[in-house]
Amino acid sequence: RIAYVNGRYVPHAEASVHIEDRGYQFADGVYEVCEVMGGRLIDEPRHLARLWRSLDELRIRHPMSEAALKVVLRETVRRNRVREGIVYLQVTRGVARRDHYFPAATVAPAVVVTSRSFDRAKNDVGAEAGVKVITVPENRWPRVDIKSVGLLPNVLVKQQAKEAGAKEAWYVDADGHVTEGGSTNAWIVSADGVLITRPAESGILRGITRSTVADMARDLQIRVEERPFTVAEAKAAKEAFMTAATAIVTPIVAIDGAPVGDGRPGKVALELRRRYHEFAHRGEA
Ligand code: PLP
């Protein structure tokens, strides 16, 4: 495997960054994960737009032009011969002697890109069977709209979910509303078939898959309501599902051990998942 590190393509096993990289010391950086299907990057324009926004919010300089970055992403995918998999991109504020203040303007941001394949068929079987979620109190900083590499709260709740036999943890805010999952956006389907998901501007990461699924649903004349929902509402919903570049649309069959709907993967979720793949393979996502 090959990784891109600050202007060079190097063997993955030897790829490294400096011990004084600010990403390493302060989690002072951002990232993106983009799905690769049929060798193509899915939803690339939206991922790049979010990357620039995350960088701007943290006042980290753009490391290169969008055109140059696209070349690096493609080249990393190509050199790793990835047809089905992901590409990971990380930009940190760069390397400087440890000091909380921003380093001098001459310090260049550090860029790392990796790409790996996975077994799409095997992955699909697991996802289509549906997954379980647990609920946990929201304990993250208010700027979760920034796709920061500071993911310690997420790491802890994802591990907690795993140890409870679940795939994902849904954060619940002080009002009892679900915000999002540790690495996914949260959705439910009401009894009358309306998709409900929390508004993008309120305590969630604006998921790219979330945006694409919302557009797709509207094209299919499925109503999408962007509003907060409670755990009780989710437990009583007809369906629940989660979205992320790595999960696409994955049905949720249980919340805190209670079955959602009839306890089987929802029809709407599976249909949206199927459509997303179709859409991606036609080159429309
Ligand atoms: N929410 C969080 C906290 C995430 O980490 C992610 C993805 O990693 C998502 C939502 C889903 O975002 P996307 O659809 O852009 O992958």
GROMACS .gro file of C-alpha atoms and ligand atoms in nm:
model
  301
    1ARG     CA    1   0.000   0.000   0.000
    2ILE     CA    2   0.097   0.358  -0.069
    3ALA     CA    3   0.022   0.675   0.127
    4TYR     CA    4   0.054   1.039   0.029
    5VAL     CA    5   0.244   1.242   0.292
    6ASN     CA    6   0.325   1.609   0.234
    7GLY     CA    7   0.398   1.594  -0.135
    8ARG     CA    8   0.534   1.240  -0.160
    9TYR     CA    9   0.390   0.896  -0.225
   10VAL     CA   10   0.554   0.657   0.020
   11PRO     CA   11   0.507   0.293   0.124
   12HIS     CA   12   0.222   0.285   0.375
   13ALA     CA   13   0.428   0.091   0.631
   14GLU     CA   14   0.691   0.365   0.633
   15ALA     CA   15   0.457   0.665   0.614
   16SER     CA   16   0.497   0.893   0.914
   17VAL     CA   17   0.460   1.248   1.037
   18HIS     CA   18   0.675   1.444   1.279
   19ILE     CA   19   0.621   1.404   1.655
   20GLU     CA   20   0.554   1.778   1.675
   21ASP     CA   21   0.275   1.768   1.419
   22ARG     CA   22  -0.007   1.972   1.572
   23GLY     CA   23  -0.255   1.704   1.478
   24TYR     CA   24  -0.065   1.464   1.700
   25GLN     CA   25  -0.021   1.705   1.989
   26PHE     CA   26  -0.344   1.908   1.986
   27ALA     CA   27  -0.583   1.726   1.748
   28ASP     CA   28  -0.536   2.053   1.556
   29GLY     CA   29  -0.658   1.928   1.221
   30VAL     CA   30  -0.950   1.809   1.012
   31TYR     CA   31  -1.029   1.511   0.795
   32GLU     CA   32  -1.262   1.367   0.534
   33VAL     CA   33  -1.357   1.011   0.445
   34CYS     CA   34  -1.487   0.954   0.096
   35GLU     CA   35  -1.637   0.631  -0.031
   36VAL     CA   36  -1.487   0.475  -0.345
   37MET     CA   37  -1.724   0.276  -0.568
   38GLY     CA   38  -1.613   0.132  -0.897
   39GLY     CA   39  -1.290   0.329  -0.856
   40ARG     CA   40  -1.479   0.659  -0.834
   41LEU     CA   41  -1.497   0.901  -0.541
   42ILE     CA   42  -1.857   0.934  -0.428
   43ASP     CA   43  -1.994   1.282  -0.347
   44GLU     CA   44  -1.647   1.430  -0.396
   45PRO     CA   45  -1.755   1.793  -0.453
   46ARG     CA   46  -1.951   1.796  -0.128
   47HIS     CA   47  -1.664   1.639   0.066
   48LEU     CA   48  -1.421   1.898  -0.067
   49ALA     CA   49  -1.659   2.183   0.009
   50ARG     CA   50  -1.691   2.058   0.368
   51LEU     CA   51  -1.313   2.022   0.397
   52TRP     CA   52  -1.258   2.386   0.295
   53ARG     CA   53  -1.525   2.495   0.542
   54SER     CA   54  -1.370   2.294   0.829
   55LEU     CA   55  -1.029   2.445   0.750
   56ASP     CA   56  -1.171   2.797   0.731
   57GLU     CA   57  -1.355   2.758   1.062
   58LEU     CA   58  -1.024   2.660   1.228
   59ARG     CA   59  -0.824   2.918   1.032
   60ILE     CA   60  -0.595   2.651   0.886
   61ARG     CA   61  -0.452   2.750   0.551
   62HIS     CA   62  -0.570   2.555   0.243
   63PRO     CA   63  -0.275   2.324   0.174
   64MET     CA   64  -0.325   2.324  -0.204
   65SER     CA   65  -0.579   2.408  -0.471
   66GLU     CA   66  -0.892   2.199  -0.513
   67ALA     CA   67  -0.765   2.079  -0.851
   68ALA     CA   68  -0.433   1.965  -0.702
   69LEU     CA   69  -0.606   1.792  -0.414
   70LYS     CA   70  -0.834   1.605  -0.654
   71VAL     CA   71  -0.527   1.477  -0.836
   72VAL     CA   72  -0.372   1.356  -0.508
   73LEU     CA   73  -0.694   1.178  -0.405
   74ARG     CA   74  -0.724   1.004  -0.742
   75GLU     CA   75  -0.358   0.914  -0.753
   76THR     CA   76  -0.371   0.763  -0.403
   77VAL     CA   77  -0.677   0.555  -0.501
   78ARG     CA   78  -0.508   0.450  -0.825
   79ARG     CA   79  -0.174   0.354  -0.670
   80ASN     CA   80  -0.356   0.137  -0.416
   81ARG     CA   81  -0.572  -0.019  -0.690
   82VAL     CA   82  -0.888   0.056  -0.493
   83ARG     CA   83  -1.215  -0.018  -0.674
   84GLU     CA   84  -1.437  -0.058  -0.368
   85GLY     CA   85  -1.317   0.110  -0.051
   86ILE     CA   86  -1.246   0.446   0.103
   87VAL     CA   87  -1.004   0.734   0.074
   88TYR     CA   88  -0.900   0.918   0.393
   89LEU     CA   89  -0.765   1.272   0.390
   90GLN     CA   90  -0.623   1.463   0.685
   91VAL     CA   91  -0.494   1.817   0.707
   92THR     CA   92  -0.331   1.952   1.024
   93ARG     CA   93  -0.194   2.296   1.109
   94GLY     CA   94   0.155   2.158   1.053
   95VAL     CA   95   0.472   2.095   1.248
   96ALA     CA   96   0.603   2.344   1.503
   97ARG     CA   97   0.748   2.348   1.854
   98ARG     CA   98   0.465   2.268   2.095
   99ASP     CA   99   0.285   2.590   2.183
  100HIS     CA  100  -0.090   2.650   2.191
  101TYR     CA  101  -0.072   2.968   1.982
  102PHE     CA  102  -0.086   2.921   1.605
  103PRO     CA  103   0.260   2.872   1.456
  104ALA     CA  104   0.418   3.129   1.222
  105ALA     CA  105   0.242   3.181   0.890
  106THR     CA  106   0.538   3.017   0.717
  107VAL     CA  107   0.452   2.678   0.872
  108ALA     CA  108   0.278   2.474   0.604
  109PRO     CA  109  -0.025   2.260   0.682
  110ALA     CA  110   0.049   1.885   0.678
  111VAL     CA  111  -0.148   1.663   0.441
  112VAL     CA  112  -0.190   1.288   0.455
  113VAL     CA  113  -0.399   1.075   0.219
  114THR     CA  114  -0.454   0.700   0.242
  115SER     CA  115  -0.685   0.463   0.060
  116ARG     CA  116  -0.787   0.105   0.125
  117SER     CA  117  -1.012  -0.157  -0.028
  118PHE     CA  118  -1.281  -0.354   0.143
  119ASP     CA  119  -1.500  -0.644   0.046
  120ARG     CA  120  -1.813  -0.462  -0.073
  121ALA     CA  121  -2.026  -0.776  -0.097
  122LYS     CA  122  -1.942  -0.890   0.255
  123ASN     CA  123  -1.993  -0.537   0.387
  124ASP     CA  124  -2.335  -0.517   0.221
  125VAL     CA  125  -2.456  -0.840   0.377
  126GLY     CA  126  -2.368  -0.710   0.723
  127ALA     CA  127  -2.527  -0.369   0.668
  128GLU     CA  128  -2.845  -0.501   0.508
  129ALA     CA  129  -2.908  -0.726   0.809
  130GLY     CA  130  -2.941  -0.408   1.018
  131VAL     CA  131  -2.750  -0.294   1.323
  132LYS     CA  132  -2.819  -0.214   1.687
  133VAL     CA  133  -2.759   0.119   1.857
  134ILE     CA  134  -2.733   0.228   2.218
  135THR     CA  135  -2.802   0.580   2.345
  136VAL     CA  136  -2.550   0.789   2.538
  137PRO     CA  137  -2.552   1.145   2.680
  138GLU     CA  138  -2.419   1.411   2.442
  139ASN     CA  139  -2.082   1.516   2.580
  140ARG     CA  140  -1.901   1.673   2.284
  141TRP     CA  141  -1.798   2.033   2.229
  142PRO     CA  142  -2.053   2.255   2.051
  143ARG     CA  143  -1.849   2.275   1.728
  144VAL     CA  144  -1.924   1.926   1.601
  145ASP     CA  145  -2.004   2.089   1.265
  146ILE     CA  146  -1.625   2.100   1.213
  147LYS     CA  147  -1.491   1.764   1.099
  148SER     CA  148  -1.204   1.775   1.348
  149VAL     CA  149  -0.966   1.485   1.414
  150GLY     CA  150  -1.042   1.536   1.785
  151LEU     CA  151  -1.265   1.230   1.813
  152LEU     CA  152  -1.199   1.107   2.166
  153PRO     CA  153  -1.565   1.132   2.280
  154ASN     CA  154  -1.667   0.944   1.965
  155VAL     CA  155  -1.403   0.676   2.021
  156LEU     CA  156  -1.527   0.618   2.376
  157VAL     CA  157  -1.895   0.583   2.286
  158LYS     CA  158  -1.827   0.366   1.980
  159GLN     CA  159  -1.625   0.131   2.202
  160GLN     CA  160  -1.906   0.137   2.460
  161ALA     CA  161  -2.151   0.041   2.183
  162LYS     CA  162  -1.926  -0.242   2.069
  163GLU     CA  163  -1.895  -0.378   2.420
  164ALA     CA  164  -2.276  -0.368   2.448
  165GLY     CA  165  -2.309  -0.574   2.130
  166ALA     CA  166  -2.418  -0.272   1.921
  167LYS     CA  167  -2.268  -0.101   1.617
  168GLU     CA  168  -2.334   0.262   1.695
  169ALA     CA  169  -2.405   0.499   1.984
  170TRP     CA  170  -2.663   0.774   1.944
  171TYR     CA  171  -2.589   1.091   2.137
  172VAL     CA  172  -2.888   1.235   2.322
  173ASP     CA  173  -2.890   1.604   2.420
  174ALA     CA  174  -3.015   1.758   2.745
  175ASP     CA  175  -3.370   1.787   2.599
  176GLY     CA  176  -3.387   1.414   2.525
  177HIS     CA  177  -3.339   1.462   2.151
  178VAL     CA  178  -3.105   1.246   1.946
  179THR     CA  179  -2.827   1.452   1.790
  180GLU     CA  180  -2.634   1.195   1.584
  181GLY     CA  181  -2.426   0.880   1.608
  182GLY     CA  182  -2.059   0.855   1.699
  183SER     CA  183  -1.973   0.843   1.329
  184THR     CA  184  -2.310   0.858   1.151
  185ASN     CA  185  -2.619   1.076   1.115
  186ALA     CA  186  -2.945   0.952   1.266
  187TRP     CA  187  -3.282   0.911   1.091
  188ILE     CA  188  -3.625   0.769   1.163
  189VAL     CA  189  -3.923   0.694   0.942
  190SER     CA  190  -4.264   0.788   1.085
  191ALA     CA  191  -4.576   0.570   1.064
  192ASP     CA  192  -4.689   0.768   0.759
  193GLY     CA  193  -4.356   0.726   0.580
  194VAL     CA  194  -4.196   1.067   0.647
  195LEU     CA  195  -3.816   1.074   0.691
  196ILE     CA  196  -3.714   1.266   1.001
  197THR     CA  197  -3.360   1.384   1.071
  198ARG     CA  198  -3.215   1.658   1.287
  199PRO     CA  199  -3.151   1.995   1.116
  200ALA     CA  200  -2.795   2.036   0.992
  201GLU     CA  201  -2.730   2.353   1.192
  202SER     CA  202  -2.802   2.211   1.536
  203GLY     CA  203  -2.536   2.007   1.704
  204ILE     CA  204  -2.447   1.762   1.428
  205LEU     CA  205  -2.192   1.717   1.158
  206ARG     CA  206  -2.350   1.804   0.825
  207GLY     CA  207  -2.311   1.455   0.680
  208ILE     CA  208  -2.253   1.439   0.308
  209THR     CA  209  -2.446   1.113   0.283
  210ARG     CA  210  -2.723   1.280   0.484
  211SER     CA  211  -2.749   1.560   0.224
  212THR     CA  212  -2.742   1.320  -0.070
  213VAL     CA  213  -3.002   1.088   0.087
  214ALA     CA  214  -3.229   1.385   0.160
  215ASP     CA  215  -3.203   1.499  -0.205
  216MET     CA  216  -3.264   1.144  -0.328
  217ALA     CA  217  -3.569   1.099  -0.105
  218ARG     CA  218  -3.722   1.425  -0.224
  219ASP     CA  219  -3.669   1.313  -0.585
  220LEU     CA  220  -3.860   0.996  -0.498
  221GLN     CA  221  -4.145   1.211  -0.356
  222ILE     CA  222  -4.066   1.092  -0.003
  223ARG     CA  223  -4.120   1.373   0.248
  224VAL     CA  224  -3.819   1.477   0.454
  225GLU     CA  225  -3.874   1.667   0.776
  226GLU     CA  226  -3.567   1.823   0.935
  227ARG     CA  227  -3.645   1.841   1.304
  228PRO     CA  228  -3.514   1.692   1.629
  229PHE     CA  229  -3.669   1.366   1.750
  230THR     CA  230  -3.662   1.197   2.090
  231VAL     CA  231  -3.540   0.847   2.180
  232ALA     CA  232  -3.901   0.749   2.262
  233GLU     CA  233  -4.013   0.864   1.917
  234ALA     CA  234  -3.733   0.666   1.756
  235LYS     CA  235  -3.824   0.352   1.950
  236ALA     CA  236  -4.186   0.387   1.837
  237ALA     CA  237  -4.095   0.471   1.475
  238LYS     CA  238  -4.165   0.244   1.181
  239GLU     CA  239  -3.796   0.241   1.089
  240ALA     CA  240  -3.465   0.390   1.192
  241PHE     CA  241  -3.142   0.412   0.998
  242MET     CA  242  -2.805   0.580   0.993
  243THR     CA  243  -2.604   0.742   0.713
  244ALA     CA  244  -2.232   0.798   0.658
  245ALA     CA  245  -1.987   0.761   0.372
  246THR     CA  246  -1.878   0.429   0.521
  247ALA     CA  247  -2.230   0.308   0.608
  248ILE     CA  248  -2.424   0.459   0.314
  249VAL     CA  249  -2.775   0.388   0.446
  250THR     CA  250  -2.774   0.122   0.718
  251PRO     CA  251  -3.099   0.009   0.881
  252ILE     CA  252  -3.119   0.012   1.261
  253VAL     CA  253  -3.316  -0.277   1.409
  254ALA     CA  254  -3.285  -0.206   1.782
  255ILE     CA  255  -3.234   0.091   2.013
  256ASP     CA  256  -3.112   0.015   2.368
  257GLY     CA  257  -3.226  -0.343   2.318
  258ALA     CA  258  -3.582  -0.251   2.211
  259PRO     CA  259  -3.679  -0.350   1.856
  260VAL     CA  260  -3.753  -0.073   1.604
  261GLY     CA  261  -4.074  -0.146   1.411
  262ASP     CA  262  -4.097  -0.520   1.362
  263GLY     CA  263  -3.728  -0.560   1.450
  264ARG     CA  264  -3.631  -0.621   1.090
  265PRO     CA  265  -3.442  -0.387   0.851
  266GLY     CA  266  -3.685  -0.124   0.723
  267LYS     CA  267  -3.812  -0.123   0.365
  268VAL     CA  268  -3.755   0.249   0.314
  269ALA     CA  269  -3.397   0.227   0.445
  270LEU     CA  270  -3.317  -0.069   0.221
  271GLU     CA  271  -3.471   0.102  -0.080
  272LEU     CA  272  -3.269   0.420  -0.017
  273ARG     CA  273  -2.956   0.209   0.023
  274ARG     CA  274  -3.022   0.032  -0.307
  275ARG     CA  275  -3.090   0.364  -0.483
  276TYR     CA  276  -2.774   0.520  -0.343
  277HIS     CA  277  -2.563   0.241  -0.489
  278GLU     CA  278  -2.744   0.269  -0.821
  279PHE     CA  279  -2.698   0.643  -0.818
  280ALA     CA  280  -2.327   0.611  -0.734
  281HIS     CA  281  -2.259   0.353  -1.001
  282ARG     CA  282  -2.429   0.573  -1.261
  283GLY     CA  283  -2.187   0.847  -1.159
  284GLU     CA  284  -2.451   1.078  -1.018
  285ALA     CA  285  -2.330   1.094  -0.659
  286PLP     N1  286  -2.157   1.236   1.211
  286PLP     C1  287  -2.033   1.211   1.256
  286PLP     C2  288  -1.998   1.247   1.397
  286PLP     C3  289  -1.937   1.154   1.170
  286PLP     O1  290  -1.813   1.130   1.215
  286PLP     C4  291  -1.974   1.120   1.038
  286PLP     C5  292  -1.879   1.060   0.944
  286PLP     O2  293  -1.771   1.023   0.974
  286PLP     C6  294  -2.105   1.145   0.995
  286PLP     C7  295  -2.194   1.205   1.084
  286PLP     C8  296  -2.151   1.113   0.856
  286PLP     O3  297  -2.097   1.203   0.762
  286PLP     P1  298  -2.071   1.163   0.610
  286PLP     O4  299  -2.205   1.122   0.553
  286PLP     O5  300  -2.020   1.287   0.549
  286PLP     O6  301  -1.974   1.051   0.610
   0.00000   0.00000   0.00000
